[in-house]
Tab-separated table of C-alpha atoms in Angstrom:
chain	number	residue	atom	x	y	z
R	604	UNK	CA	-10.134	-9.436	-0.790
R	605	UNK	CA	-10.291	-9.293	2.938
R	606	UNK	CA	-8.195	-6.536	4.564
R	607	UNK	CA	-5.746	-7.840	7.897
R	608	UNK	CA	-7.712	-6.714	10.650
R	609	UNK	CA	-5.609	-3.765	13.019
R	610	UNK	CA	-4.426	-4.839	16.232
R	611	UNK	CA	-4.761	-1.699	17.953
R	612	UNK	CA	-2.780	-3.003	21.167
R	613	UNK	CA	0.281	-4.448	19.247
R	614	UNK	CA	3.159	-2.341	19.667
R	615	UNK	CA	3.257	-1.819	15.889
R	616	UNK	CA	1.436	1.337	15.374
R	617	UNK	CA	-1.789	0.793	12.507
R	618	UNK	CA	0.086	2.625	9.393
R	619	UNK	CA	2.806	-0.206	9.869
R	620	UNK	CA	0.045	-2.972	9.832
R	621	UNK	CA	-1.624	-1.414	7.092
R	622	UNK	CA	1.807	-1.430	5.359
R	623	UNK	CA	2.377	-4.665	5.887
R	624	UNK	CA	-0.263	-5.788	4.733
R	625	UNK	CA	-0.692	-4.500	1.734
R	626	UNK	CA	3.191	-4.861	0.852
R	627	UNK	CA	2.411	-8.768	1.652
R	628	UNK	CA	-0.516	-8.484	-0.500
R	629	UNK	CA	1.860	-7.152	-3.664
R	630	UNK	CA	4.453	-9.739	-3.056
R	631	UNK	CA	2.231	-12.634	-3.011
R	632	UNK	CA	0.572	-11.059	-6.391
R	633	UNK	CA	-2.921	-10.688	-5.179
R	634	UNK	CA	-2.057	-7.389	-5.919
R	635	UNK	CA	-0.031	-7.254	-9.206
R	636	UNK	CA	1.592	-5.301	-11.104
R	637	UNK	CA	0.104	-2.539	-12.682
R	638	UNK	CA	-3.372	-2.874	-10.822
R	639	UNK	CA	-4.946	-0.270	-8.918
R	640	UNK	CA	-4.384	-0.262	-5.128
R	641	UNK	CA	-7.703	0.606	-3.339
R	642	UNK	CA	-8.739	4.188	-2.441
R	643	UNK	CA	-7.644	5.647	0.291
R	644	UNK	CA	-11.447	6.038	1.327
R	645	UNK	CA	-11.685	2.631	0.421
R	646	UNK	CA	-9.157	1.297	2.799
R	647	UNK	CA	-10.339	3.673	5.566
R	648	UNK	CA	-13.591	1.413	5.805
R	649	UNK	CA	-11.649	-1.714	5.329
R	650	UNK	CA	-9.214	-0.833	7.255
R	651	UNK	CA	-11.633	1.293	9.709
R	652	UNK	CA	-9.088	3.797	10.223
R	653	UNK	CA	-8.757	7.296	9.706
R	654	UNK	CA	-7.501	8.913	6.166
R	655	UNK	CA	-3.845	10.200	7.594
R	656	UNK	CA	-3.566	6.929	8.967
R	657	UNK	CA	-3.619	5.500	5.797
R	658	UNK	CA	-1.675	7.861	3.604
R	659	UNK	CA	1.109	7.034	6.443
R	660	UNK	CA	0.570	3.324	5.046
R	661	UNK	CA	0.877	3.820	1.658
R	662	UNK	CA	3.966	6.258	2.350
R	663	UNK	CA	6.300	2.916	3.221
R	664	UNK	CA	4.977	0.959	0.063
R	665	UNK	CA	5.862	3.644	-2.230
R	666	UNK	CA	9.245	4.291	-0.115
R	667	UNK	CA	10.114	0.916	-1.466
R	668	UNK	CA	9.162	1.681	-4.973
R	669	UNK	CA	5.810	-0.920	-4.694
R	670	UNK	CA	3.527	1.428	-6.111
R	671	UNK	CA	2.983	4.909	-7.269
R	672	UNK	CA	0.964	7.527	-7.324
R	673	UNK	CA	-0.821	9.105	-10.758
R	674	UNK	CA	-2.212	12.211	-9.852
R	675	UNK	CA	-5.298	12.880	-10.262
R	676	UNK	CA	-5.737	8.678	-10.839
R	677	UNK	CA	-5.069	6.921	-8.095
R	678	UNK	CA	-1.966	4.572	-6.723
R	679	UNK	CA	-0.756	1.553	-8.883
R	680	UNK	CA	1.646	-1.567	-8.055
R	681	UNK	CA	4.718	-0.809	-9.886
R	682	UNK	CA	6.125	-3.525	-12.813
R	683	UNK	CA	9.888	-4.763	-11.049
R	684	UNK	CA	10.901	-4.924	-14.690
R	685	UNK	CA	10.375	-1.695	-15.423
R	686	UNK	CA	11.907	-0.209	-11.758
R	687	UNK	CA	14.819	-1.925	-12.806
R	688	UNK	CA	14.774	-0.208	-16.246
R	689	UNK	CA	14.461	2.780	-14.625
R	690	UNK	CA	17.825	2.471	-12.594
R	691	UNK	CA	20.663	4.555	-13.947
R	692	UNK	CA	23.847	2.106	-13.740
């Protein structure tokens, strides 16, 4: 799967692109739930920016409950159904 390429003279700063991207990704299930997002090294090349850069990205996917982060595993897309579980009412 082909990463967006970064526009590096849009006003939208890379992380946001990244972001973007990979939130589009999720919500048109090429990503889906419960599979792994890429490596941060691995989306460095693809994305051929640096690390922070990219742990900036996956900061506003994870914001919005998207994925999460095992540690010591790697990040995952979350399951909606169980988010909404999860919510206290």
């Amino acid at each position: 799967m082909a990463a967006t390429k970064i526009n590096h003279r849009a006003p939208e700063p890379p992380y946001r692109q990244i972001a973007a991207d990979l939130s589009g990704r999720i919500e048109r299930g090429e990503l889906p739930p419960g599979s792994p997002v890429p490596s941060e090294k691995e989306l460095t090349e693809q994305y051929g920016v640096a690390r922070n850069t990219v742990r900036s990205a996956l900061a506003v996917p994870r914001e919005k409950k998207l994925v999460h982060t095992v540690a010591g595993r790697g990040t995952y897309v979350s399951d909606p159904v169980d988010e909404d579980q999860a919510q206290p009412e």
